[in-house]
CSV table of C-alpha atoms in Angstrom, one decimal:
chain,number,residue,atom,x,y,z
B,1096,MET,CA,1.5,-12.4,-1.8
B,1097,PHE,CA,4.5,-14.4,-2.9
B,1098,TYR,CA,6.3,-11.1,-3.8
B,1099,HIS,CA,5.9,-9.7,-0.3
B,1100,ILE,CA,6.8,-13.0,1.3
B,1101,ALA,CA,9.9,-13.3,-0.8
B,1102,GLU,CA,10.9,-9.7,-0.1
B,1103,TRP,CA,10.6,-10.3,3.7
B,1104,LEU,CA,12.6,-13.6,3.4
B,1105,SER,CA,15.4,-11.9,1.3
B,1106,HIS,CA,15.8,-9.3,4.0
B,1107,HIS,CA,15.7,-11.6,7.0
B,1108,THR,CA,17.1,-14.9,5.8
B,1109,ASN,CA,19.7,-16.2,3.3
B,1110,LEU,CA,17.2,-18.5,1.6
B,1111,PRO,CA,18.4,-18.8,-2.0
B,1112,GLY,CA,16.1,-17.9,-4.9
B,1113,MET,CA,14.1,-15.2,-3.2
B,1114,GLY,CA,15.8,-12.5,-5.2
B,1115,MET,CA,14.1,-13.7,-8.4
B,1116,PHE,CA,10.8,-12.3,-7.2
B,1117,GLY,CA,12.4,-8.8,-7.4
B,1118,TYR,CA,12.5,-9.1,-11.2
B,1119,ILE,CA,9.3,-8.0,-13.0
B,1120,SER,CA,10.1,-10.3,-15.9
B,1121,PHE,CA,10.2,-13.4,-13.6
B,1122,ARG,CA,7.0,-12.5,-11.9
B,1123,GLY,CA,5.4,-11.8,-15.3
B,1124,ALA,CA,6.4,-15.2,-16.6
B,1125,MET,CA,5.0,-16.9,-13.4
B,1126,ALA,CA,1.8,-14.9,-13.7
B,1127,ILE,CA,1.1,-15.9,-17.3
B,1128,ILE,CA,1.9,-19.6,-16.5
B,1129,THR,CA,-0.4,-19.5,-13.5
B,1130,ALA,CA,-3.2,-17.8,-15.4
B,1131,LEU,CA,-3.0,-20.4,-18.2
B,1132,THR,CA,-3.0,-23.2,-15.8
B,1133,ILE,CA,-6.0,-21.9,-13.8
B,1134,ALA,CA,-8.0,-21.2,-17.0
B,1135,ILE,CA,-7.4,-24.7,-18.5
B,1136,ALA,CA,-7.5,-26.7,-15.3
B,1137,PHE,CA,-10.4,-25.0,-13.6
B,1138,GLY,CA,-12.2,-23.8,-16.7
B,1139,ILE,CA,-13.7,-27.2,-17.4
B,1140,LYS,CA,-14.9,-27.5,-13.8
B,1141,ILE,CA,-16.6,-24.1,-14.1
B,1142,ILE,CA,-18.2,-25.2,-17.4
B,1143,HIS,CA,-19.6,-28.3,-15.8
B,1144,MET,CA,-20.9,-26.3,-12.9
B,1145,LEU,CA,-22.7,-23.9,-15.4
B,1146,GLN,CA,-24.1,-26.9,-17.3
B,1147,ARG,CA,-25.5,-28.5,-14.1
B,1148,ARG,CA,-27.2,-25.2,-13.2
B,1149,GLN,CA,-28.5,-24.9,-16.7
B,1150,ILE,CA,-26.9,-21.5,-17.3
B,1151,GLY,CA,-27.1,-21.6,-21.0
B,1152,GLU,CA,-27.2,-19.0,-23.8
B,1153,GLU,CA,-30.6,-18.0,-25.1
B,1154,VAL,CA,-30.1,-17.4,-28.8
B,1155,ARG,CA,-32.5,-15.3,-30.9
B,1156,ASN,CA,-33.0,-16.6,-34.4
B,1157,LEU,CA,-31.4,-13.9,-36.6
B,1158,GLY,CA,-31.0,-16.1,-39.6
B,1159,LEU,CA,-27.2,-16.6,-39.1
B,1160,GLU,CA,-25.7,-19.9,-40.2
B,1161,GLY,CA,-25.0,-22.2,-37.2
B,1162,GLN,CA,-26.6,-19.8,-34.8
B,1163,LEU,CA,-29.2,-22.1,-33.4
B,1164,GLU,CA,-26.7,-24.8,-32.7
B,1165,LYS,CA,-25.2,-22.6,-30.0
B,1166,ARG,CA,-28.4,-22.5,-28.0
B,1167,GLY,CA,-27.8,-23.9,-24.5
B,1168,THR,CA,-24.0,-23.3,-24.6
B,1169,PRO,CA,-23.0,-22.3,-21.1
B,1170,THR,CA,-22.5,-18.6,-20.6
B,1171,MET,CA,-21.0,-16.5,-17.8
B,1172,GLY,CA,-17.7,-18.0,-18.7
B,1173,GLY,CA,-16.1,-14.6,-17.9
B,1174,LEU,CA,-15.8,-16.1,-14.4
B,1175,ILE,CA,-13.0,-18.2,-15.7
B,1176,ILE,CA,-11.2,-15.1,-17.0
B,1177,LEU,CA,-11.7,-13.1,-13.8
B,1178,LEU,CA,-10.5,-16.0,-11.6
B,1179,SER,CA,-7.4,-16.5,-13.9
B,1180,ILE,CA,-6.5,-12.8,-13.7
B,1181,LEU,CA,-7.1,-12.1,-10.0
B,1182,VAL,CA,-5.3,-15.1,-8.5
B,1183,PRO,CA,-2.0,-14.6,-10.3
B,1184,THR,CA,-2.3,-10.8,-9.6
B,1185,VAL,CA,-2.6,-11.5,-5.9
B,1186,LEU,CA,0.2,-14.0,-5.9
B,1187,PHE,CA,2.8,-12.2,-7.9
B,1188,CYS,CA,2.1,-8.5,-8.0
B,1189,ASP,CA,3.3,-5.9,-5.5
B,1190,LEU,CA,-0.1,-5.3,-3.9
B,1191,SER,CA,1.1,-2.0,-2.3
B,1192,ASN,CA,1.5,-0.6,-5.8
B,1193,VAL,CA,-1.3,1.9,-6.6
B,1194,TYR,CA,-1.5,0.9,-10.3
B,1195,VAL,CA,-2.1,-2.7,-9.4
B,1196,GLN,CA,-4.7,-1.7,-6.9
B,1197,LEU,CA,-6.6,0.3,-9.5
B,1198,MET,CA,-6.4,-2.6,-11.9
B,1199,ILE,CA,-7.9,-4.9,-9.3
B,1200,VAL,CA,-10.7,-2.4,-8.7
B,1201,ALA,CA,-11.4,-2.1,-12.5
B,1202,THR,CA,-11.5,-5.9,-12.9
B,1203,VAL,CA,-13.8,-6.5,-10.0
B,1204,TRP,CA,-16.0,-3.5,-10.7
B,1205,LEU,CA,-17.0,-4.2,-14.3
B,1206,GLY,CA,-16.9,-7.9,-13.7
B,1207,LEU,CA,-19.6,-7.5,-11.1
B,1208,ILE,CA,-21.7,-5.3,-13.4
B,1209,GLY,CA,-21.4,-7.9,-16.2
B,1210,PHE,CA,-22.2,-10.7,-13.8
B,1211,LEU,CA,-25.4,-8.9,-12.7
B,1212,ASP,CA,-26.4,-8.5,-16.3
B,1213,ASP,CA,-25.9,-12.2,-17.1
B,1214,TYR,CA,-27.6,-13.2,-13.9
B,1215,ILE,CA,-30.8,-11.2,-14.9
B,1216,LYS,CA,-30.7,-12.7,-18.4
B,1217,VAL,CA,-30.3,-16.3,-17.2
B,1218,PHE,CA,-32.1,-16.6,-13.9
B,1219,ARG,CA,-34.7,-13.9,-14.3
B,1220,LYS,CA,-35.4,-14.9,-17.9
B,1221,ASN,CA,-35.1,-11.3,-19.0
B,1222,LYS,CA,-33.4,-11.2,-22.4
B,1223,GLU,CA,-32.6,-7.5,-22.0
B,1224,GLY,CA,-30.5,-8.1,-18.9
B,1225,LEU,CA,-29.4,-5.2,-16.7
B,1226,ASN,CA,-31.0,-1.9,-17.7
B,1227,GLY,CA,-28.6,0.0,-20.0
B,1228,ARG,CA,-28.7,3.1,-17.8
B,1229,PHE,CA,-27.3,1.1,-14.9
B,1230,LYS,CA,-24.5,-0.2,-17.1
B,1231,ILE,CA,-23.6,3.3,-18.1
B,1232,VAL,CA,-23.6,4.4,-14.4
B,1233,GLY,CA,-21.2,1.6,-13.5
B,1234,GLN,CA,-18.9,2.5,-16.4
B,1235,VAL,CA,-19.0,6.2,-15.6
B,1236,GLY,CA,-18.3,5.3,-12.0
B,1237,LEU,CA,-15.2,3.4,-12.9
B,1238,GLY,CA,-14.0,6.2,-15.1
B,1239,LEU,CA,-14.5,8.6,-12.3
B,1240,ILE,CA,-12.5,6.5,-9.9
B,1241,ILE,CA,-9.6,6.2,-12.3
B,1242,GLY,CA,-9.6,9.9,-13.2
B,1243,LEU,CA,-9.8,11.1,-9.6
B,1244,ALA,CA,-7.1,8.6,-8.5
B,1245,MET,CA,-4.8,9.9,-11.3
B,1246,TRP,CA,-5.6,13.5,-10.1
B,1247,HIS,CA,-5.2,13.1,-6.4
B,1248,CYS,CA,-2.9,10.2,-5.7
B,1249,ASP,CA,0.6,11.4,-4.8
B,1250,ASP,CA,2.2,8.2,-6.0
B,1251,ILE,CA,1.0,8.7,-9.6
B,1252,THR,CA,3.5,11.0,-11.3
B,1253,VAL,CA,5.5,11.2,-14.5
B,1254,ARG,CA,9.1,12.1,-15.3
B,1255,ARG,CA,10.1,13.2,-18.8
B,1256,THR,CA,13.4,12.4,-20.4
B,1257,VAL,CA,15.1,15.7,-21.3
B,1258,ARG,CA,18.6,16.9,-22.1
B,1259,THR,CA,18.7,20.3,-20.2
B,1260,ASP,CA,21.0,21.6,-17.6
B,1261,ASP,CA,18.3,21.7,-14.9
B,1262,ALA,CA,17.3,18.1,-15.3
B,1263,GLU,CA,18.3,15.4,-12.8
B,1264,LYS,CA,21.3,13.4,-14.0
B,1265,ILE,CA,20.9,9.6,-13.2
B,1266,VAL,CA,23.7,7.2,-13.9
B,1267,MET,CA,22.4,3.7,-14.6
B,1268,THR,CA,24.9,0.8,-14.3
B,1269,GLU,CA,23.9,-2.2,-16.4
B,1270,ARG,CA,24.7,-5.9,-15.6
B,1271,ASN,CA,27.6,-5.9,-18.0
B,1272,GLY,CA,29.2,-3.0,-16.1
B,1273,SER,CA,28.5,-0.3,-18.7
B,1274,GLN,CA,27.0,2.9,-17.6
B,1275,GLN,CA,24.2,5.0,-19.1
B,1276,VAL,CA,23.3,8.5,-18.3
B,1277,VAL,CA,19.7,9.6,-18.2
B,1278,TYR,CA,18.4,13.1,-17.7
B,1279,LEU,CA,14.9,13.3,-16.1
B,1280,THR,CA,12.6,16.1,-15.0
B,1281,PRO,CA,11.5,16.0,-11.4
B,1282,ALA,CA,8.4,14.0,-10.6
B,1283,GLU,CA,5.4,15.9,-12.0
B,1284,LYS,CA,1.7,15.8,-11.2
B,1285,GLN,CA,0.3,16.7,-14.6
B,1286,ALA,CA,-2.5,15.5,-16.9
B,1287,LEU,CA,-0.1,14.4,-19.6
B,1288,THR,CA,-0.6,11.7,-22.3
B,1289,THR,CA,1.0,10.5,-25.5
B,1290,ILE,CA,0.0,11.5,-29.0
B,1291,PRO,CA,1.0,9.1,-31.8
B,1292,PHE,CA,3.1,10.1,-34.8
B,1293,VAL,CA,4.0,13.6,-33.4
B,1294,LYS,CA,7.5,14.7,-32.5
B,1295,GLY,CA,7.6,15.7,-28.8
B,1296,ASN,CA,4.6,13.5,-28.5
B,1297,GLU,CA,3.4,14.6,-25.1
B,1298,PHE,CA,0.0,16.3,-24.8
B,1299,ASP,CA,-1.1,18.2,-21.7
B,1300,TYR,CA,-4.8,18.3,-21.3
B,1301,GLY,CA,-4.2,21.8,-19.9
B,1302,ASP,CA,-3.2,23.0,-23.4
B,1303,ILE,CA,-6.9,23.1,-24.1
B,1304,PHE,CA,-7.0,26.1,-21.7
B,1305,PRO,CA,-4.1,28.4,-22.8
B,1306,PHE,CA,-5.1,30.9,-20.1
B,1307,GLU,CA,-4.4,28.3,-17.4
B,1308,LYS,CA,-0.8,28.6,-15.9
B,1309,ASP,CA,-0.1,27.5,-12.4
B,1310,ASP,CA,-3.6,26.1,-11.6
B,1311,HIS,CA,-4.1,22.8,-13.3
B,1312,THR,CA,-7.6,22.2,-12.0
B,1313,TRP,CA,-9.3,22.5,-15.4
B,1314,SER,CA,-6.7,20.2,-17.0
B,1315,TRP,CA,-7.7,17.5,-14.6
B,1316,VAL,CA,-11.4,18.1,-15.0
B,1317,VAL,CA,-11.0,17.5,-18.7
B,1318,TYR,CA,-8.8,14.4,-18.0
B,1319,VAL,CA,-11.5,12.9,-15.7
B,1320,LEU,CA,-14.1,13.5,-18.4
B,1321,ALA,CA,-11.9,11.9,-20.9
B,1322,ALA,CA,-11.3,8.9,-18.6
B,1323,ILE,CA,-15.1,8.4,-18.2
B,1324,PHE,CA,-15.6,8.5,-21.9
B,1325,ILE,CA,-12.7,6.1,-22.7
B,1326,VAL,CA,-13.8,3.5,-20.1
B,1327,THR,CA,-17.4,3.6,-21.2
B,1328,ALA,CA,-16.5,3.5,-24.9
B,1329,VAL,CA,-14.0,0.7,-24.8
B,1330,SER,CA,-16.1,-1.4,-22.4
B,1331,ASN,CA,-19.1,-1.2,-24.7
B,1332,SER,CA,-17.0,-1.8,-27.8
B,1333,ALA,CA,-15.6,-5.0,-26.3
B,1334,ASN,CA,-19.1,-6.1,-25.5
B,1335,LEU,CA,-20.2,-5.6,-29.1
B,1336,THR,CA,-17.2,-7.5,-30.4
B,1337,ASP,CA,-18.1,-10.5,-28.4
B,1338,GLY,CA,-20.3,-12.1,-31.0
B,1339,LEU,CA,-18.3,-15.0,-32.5
B,1340,ASP,CA,-16.4,-17.9,-31.0
B,1341,GLY,CA,-13.0,-16.6,-29.9
B,1342,LEU,CA,-13.3,-13.2,-31.5
B,1343,ALA,CA,-13.2,-11.0,-28.4
B,1344,ALA,CA,-10.8,-13.1,-26.4
B,1345,GLY,CA,-8.2,-13.5,-29.2
B,1346,THR,CA,-8.4,-9.8,-30.2
B,1347,SER,CA,-8.1,-8.6,-26.5
B,1348,ALA,CA,-5.1,-10.9,-25.9
B,1349,THR,CA,-3.2,-9.2,-28.6
B,1350,ILE,CA,-4.1,-5.8,-27.3
B,1351,GLY,CA,-3.0,-7.0,-23.8
B,1352,VAL,CA,0.4,-7.9,-25.1
B,1353,VAL,CA,1.0,-4.5,-26.6
B,1354,LEU,CA,-0.2,-2.7,-23.4
B,1355,GLY,CA,2.0,-4.9,-21.3
B,1356,LEU,CA,5.0,-4.0,-23.4
B,1357,LEU,CA,4.1,-0.3,-23.2
B,1358,ALA,CA,3.8,-0.6,-19.4
B,1359,TYR,CA,7.2,-2.3,-19.2
B,1360,PHE,CA,8.9,0.4,-21.3
B,1361,SER,CA,7.2,3.2,-19.5
B,1362,GLY,CA,8.2,1.9,-16.1
B,1363,ASN,CA,11.9,1.4,-17.1
B,1364,ILE,CA,14.2,4.4,-17.1
B,1365,ILE,CA,16.5,3.1,-19.8
B,1366,TYR,CA,13.8,2.0,-22.2
B,1367,ALA,CA,11.8,5.2,-21.6
B,1368,ASN,CA,14.9,7.2,-22.4
B,1369,TYR,CA,15.8,5.2,-25.5
B,1370,LEU,CA,12.2,5.5,-26.9
B,1371,GLY,CA,11.9,9.1,-25.8
B,1372,ILE,CA,8.6,8.5,-23.9
B,1373,MET,CA,7.5,9.5,-20.4
B,1374,TYR,CA,9.0,7.6,-17.6
B,1375,ILE,CA,6.2,6.6,-15.2
B,1376,PRO,CA,7.6,5.5,-11.9
B,1377,PHE,CA,6.3,2.2,-10.5
B,1378,SER,CA,4.1,1.6,-13.6
B,1379,GLY,CA,6.3,-1.4,-14.7
B,1380,GLU,CA,4.4,-3.5,-12.1
B,1381,LEU,CA,1.5,-3.4,-14.5
B,1382,PHE,CA,3.5,-5.7,-16.8
B,1383,VAL,CA,2.9,-8.5,-14.2
B,1384,TYR,CA,-0.8,-7.8,-14.2
B,1385,THR,CA,-1.0,-7.7,-18.0
B,1386,CYS,CA,0.8,-11.1,-18.2
B,1387,ALA,CA,-2.0,-12.5,-16.0
B,1388,PHE,CA,-4.6,-10.8,-18.3
B,1389,VAL,CA,-3.1,-12.3,-21.5
B,1390,GLY,CA,-2.6,-15.7,-19.9
B,1391,ALA,CA,-6.3,-15.7,-18.8
B,1392,LEU,CA,-7.6,-14.8,-22.3
B,1393,VAL,CA,-5.4,-17.4,-24.0
B,1394,GLY,CA,-6.4,-20.0,-21.5
B,1395,PHE,CA,-10.0,-19.1,-22.0
B,1396,LEU,CA,-9.6,-19.7,-25.8
B,1397,TRP,CA,-8.9,-23.3,-24.9
B,1398,TYR,CA,-12.7,-23.6,-24.4
B,1399,ASN,CA,-14.0,-20.6,-26.3
B,1400,SER,CA,-12.5,-21.3,-29.7
B,1401,PHE,CA,-14.8,-22.7,-32.4
B,1402,PRO,CA,-16.9,-24.6,-31.6
B,1403,ALA,CA,-17.2,-22.8,-28.2
B,1404,GLN,CA,-17.8,-24.9,-25.1
B,1405,VAL,CA,-18.5,-21.7,-23.2
B,1406,PHE,CA,-19.3,-18.0,-23.8
B,1407,MET,CA,-17.8,-15.3,-21.7
B,1408,GLY,CA,-21.0,-13.3,-21.5
B,1409,ASP,CA,-21.1,-9.7,-20.2
B,1410,THR,CA,-19.2,-11.0,-17.1
B,1411,GLY,CA,-16.1,-11.2,-19.3
B,1412,SER,CA,-16.7,-8.7,-22.2
B,1413,LEU,CA,-17.5,-5.7,-20.0
B,1414,ALA,CA,-14.6,-6.5,-17.7
B,1415,ILE,CA,-12.2,-6.9,-20.6
B,1416,GLY,CA,-13.1,-3.6,-22.1
B,1417,GLY,CA,-12.7,-1.8,-18.7
B,1418,ILE,CA,-9.3,-3.5,-18.1
B,1419,ILE,CA,-8.0,-2.4,-21.5
B,1420,ALA,CA,-9.2,1.2,-21.0
B,1421,THR,CA,-7.8,1.4,-17.5
B,1422,LEU,CA,-4.5,0.1,-18.5
B,1423,ALA,CA,-4.2,2.6,-21.3
B,1424,LEU,CA,-5.1,5.5,-19.0
B,1425,LEU,CA,-2.6,4.5,-16.3
B,1426,ILE,CA,0.3,4.3,-18.7
B,1427,ARG,CA,-0.8,7.5,-20.5
B,1428,LYS,CA,-1.4,5.8,-23.8
B,1429,GLU,CA,-5.1,6.3,-24.1
B,1430,LEU,CA,-4.9,8.2,-27.4
B,1431,LEU,CA,-3.3,5.2,-29.0
B,1432,LEU,CA,-6.5,3.2,-28.4
B,1433,PRO,CA,-8.2,4.2,-31.7
B,1434,VAL,CA,-5.3,2.4,-33.5
B,1435,LEU,CA,-4.6,-0.4,-31.1
B,1436,CYS,CA,-8.3,-1.2,-30.6
B,1437,GLY,CA,-9.2,-0.6,-34.2
B,1438,ILE,CA,-11.4,-3.8,-34.3
B,1439,PHE,CA,-13.4,-2.5,-31.3
B,1440,LEU,CA,-13.7,0.9,-33.0
B,1441,VAL,CA,-15.0,-0.5,-36.3
B,1442,GLU,CA,-17.4,-2.8,-34.6
B,1443,SER,CA,-18.9,0.1,-32.6
B,1444,LEU,CA,-19.0,2.4,-35.6
B,1445,SER,CA,-20.8,-0.2,-37.7
B,1446,VAL,CA,-23.6,-0.3,-35.1
B,1447,LEU,CA,-23.8,3.5,-34.9
B,1448,VAL,CA,-23.8,4.0,-38.6
B,1449,GLN,CA,-26.3,1.2,-39.2
B,1450,VAL,CA,-28.8,2.5,-36.5
B,1451,GLY,CA,-28.3,6.1,-37.5
B,1452,TRP,CA,-28.9,5.5,-41.2
B,1453,PHE,CA,-31.9,3.3,-40.5
B,1454,LYS,CA,-33.5,6.0,-38.4
B,1455,TYR,CA,-32.7,8.7,-40.9
B,1456,THR,CA,-34.1,6.9,-43.9
B,1457,LYS,CA,-37.2,5.9,-42.0
B,1458,ARG,CA,-37.9,9.5,-41.3
B,1459,LYS,CA,-37.2,10.6,-44.8
B,1460,TYR,CA,-38.6,7.8,-46.9
B,1461,GLY,CA,-41.0,6.2,-44.4
B,1462,GLU,CA,-39.0,3.0,-44.6
B,1463,GLY,CA,-35.7,2.2,-42.8
B,1464,ARG,CA,-32.8,1.2,-45.0
B,1465,ARG,CA,-29.5,-0.5,-44.0
B,1466,ILE,CA,-25.9,0.0,-45.1
B,1467,LEU,CA,-24.7,-3.4,-43.8
B,1468,LEU,CA,-26.6,-6.7,-44.1
B,1469,MET,CA,-26.4,-6.8,-40.3
B,1470,ALA,CA,-24.5,-5.1,-37.5
B,1471,PRO,CA,-22.0,-5.4,-35.8
B,1472,LEU,CA,-19.6,-5.9,-38.7
B,1473,HIS,CA,-18.8,-9.5,-38.0
B,1474,HIS,CA,-22.4,-10.5,-38.5
B,1475,HIS,CA,-22.4,-8.7,-41.9
B,1476,TYR,CA,-19.7,-11.1,-43.1
B,1477,GLN,CA,-21.7,-14.0,-41.7
B,1478,LYS,CA,-24.7,-12.9,-43.8
B,1479,LYS,CA,-22.4,-12.7,-46.8
B,1480,GLY,CA,-21.7,-16.4,-46.3
B,1481,TYR,CA,-18.2,-16.4,-44.7
B,1482,PHE,CA,-17.5,-19.2,-42.3
B,1483,GLU,CA,-17.3,-18.1,-38.7
B,1484,VAL,CA,-13.7,-19.4,-38.3
B,1485,LYS,CA,-12.5,-17.5,-41.4
B,1486,ILE,CA,-14.1,-14.2,-40.1
B,1487,VAL,CA,-12.5,-14.6,-36.6
B,1488,THR,CA,-9.1,-15.5,-38.1
B,1489,ARG,CA,-9.0,-12.5,-40.4
B,1490,PHE,CA,-10.1,-10.2,-37.6
B,1491,TRP,CA,-7.2,-11.6,-35.5
B,1492,ILE,CA,-4.8,-10.9,-38.4
B,1493,VAL,CA,-6.0,-7.4,-38.7
B,1494,GLN,CA,-5.6,-7.0,-34.9
B,1495,LEU,CA,-2.0,-8.2,-35.2
B,1496,LEU,CA,-1.3,-5.5,-37.9
B,1497,LEU,CA,-2.9,-2.8,-35.7
B,1498,ALA,CA,-0.7,-4.0,-32.7
B,1499,ALA,CA,2.4,-3.7,-34.8
B,1500,ILE,CA,1.4,-0.2,-36.0
B,1501,THR,CA,0.8,0.9,-32.4
B,1502,LEU,CA,4.3,-0.2,-31.4
B,1503,VAL,CA,5.9,1.5,-34.4
B,1504,THR,CA,4.3,4.8,-33.3
B,1505,LEU,CA,6.9,4.9,-30.5
B,1506,LYS,CA,9.6,5.6,-33.0
B,1507,ILE,CA,7.8,7.2,-36.0
B,1508,ARG,CA,7.1,10.8,-35.3
């Protein structure tokens, strides 16, 4: 909103300072400050409202140290995160930008599904919450929306940096007066993505079908299926990771910082050329949204760090996973997620391996056996006697390492 108002004022008046809103960096800074302020200032009010309505967490006794002490802690705190993301987004983003529109859809879409799940648990006293099939349908629906939008929206294109005679020559003049020449292909409507650690690291989903030449229909079909899988997998993985105070929020904030930087680089001709990555026109606006996302998560940690005053619930965790997946898809970096979201991946694999091994041994030996003391992985370390704060801190450190490795992939090929 402020962006559009400032743009109108800069064209029709001489009011000083309006030009600042044209800079993504300025609006990103304002978004993160606003998100932090909303989360901290209004978070406590939302917590008190949840307490008055007795919206507390029902904790099953799983034999974990300090677990029963969390009984009654307000849940559905994901409302704080959603509010802190959406308000700065509306205020400082270019709302005509298709990438921002898709991010708002992703935030609201899975936020509502998570809210419905929490509502059933709290008010209907159903510990199972929303039926798993309905969750999957919602996640598949979002993946379908993102995939089809990438396929059919004319504003979503890529331009690759090349050094051939038929490429378009663009002369960029920097603030210090120096000039830089960039060679770009014409805007392309292709199902391209980035492969880490590979020279010429662009992968076309159409390469799966070597017989396909001019018609890219099957390429996009595969891309849509991949989008559905990625949104569903990351959303569920974030949900599984939300098991200790501050674990999901802190991990996701680090992931958000990396995705924000990648969005900024991808939407800037000079940086895209320097790093040798696809230039994605207009995607730099996602940097402003990502700043709001990171600010909201860090602000939420004010109340969610140990000992937590509020839990995010599925309202927050499902939305966070969907946001991360959608961001990665929009900037064509979804194949980096196994590295960047390594914590999410390991947490999910720990559950799959634990359940799979238990069922296999029960069929073979008549008695189910476990590989871990308890799944997901963070509960395994709790069973081993590690303090909750130590587990969370070490997971954060590992996530910082994974974030650094992800950024390094831009140059190591």
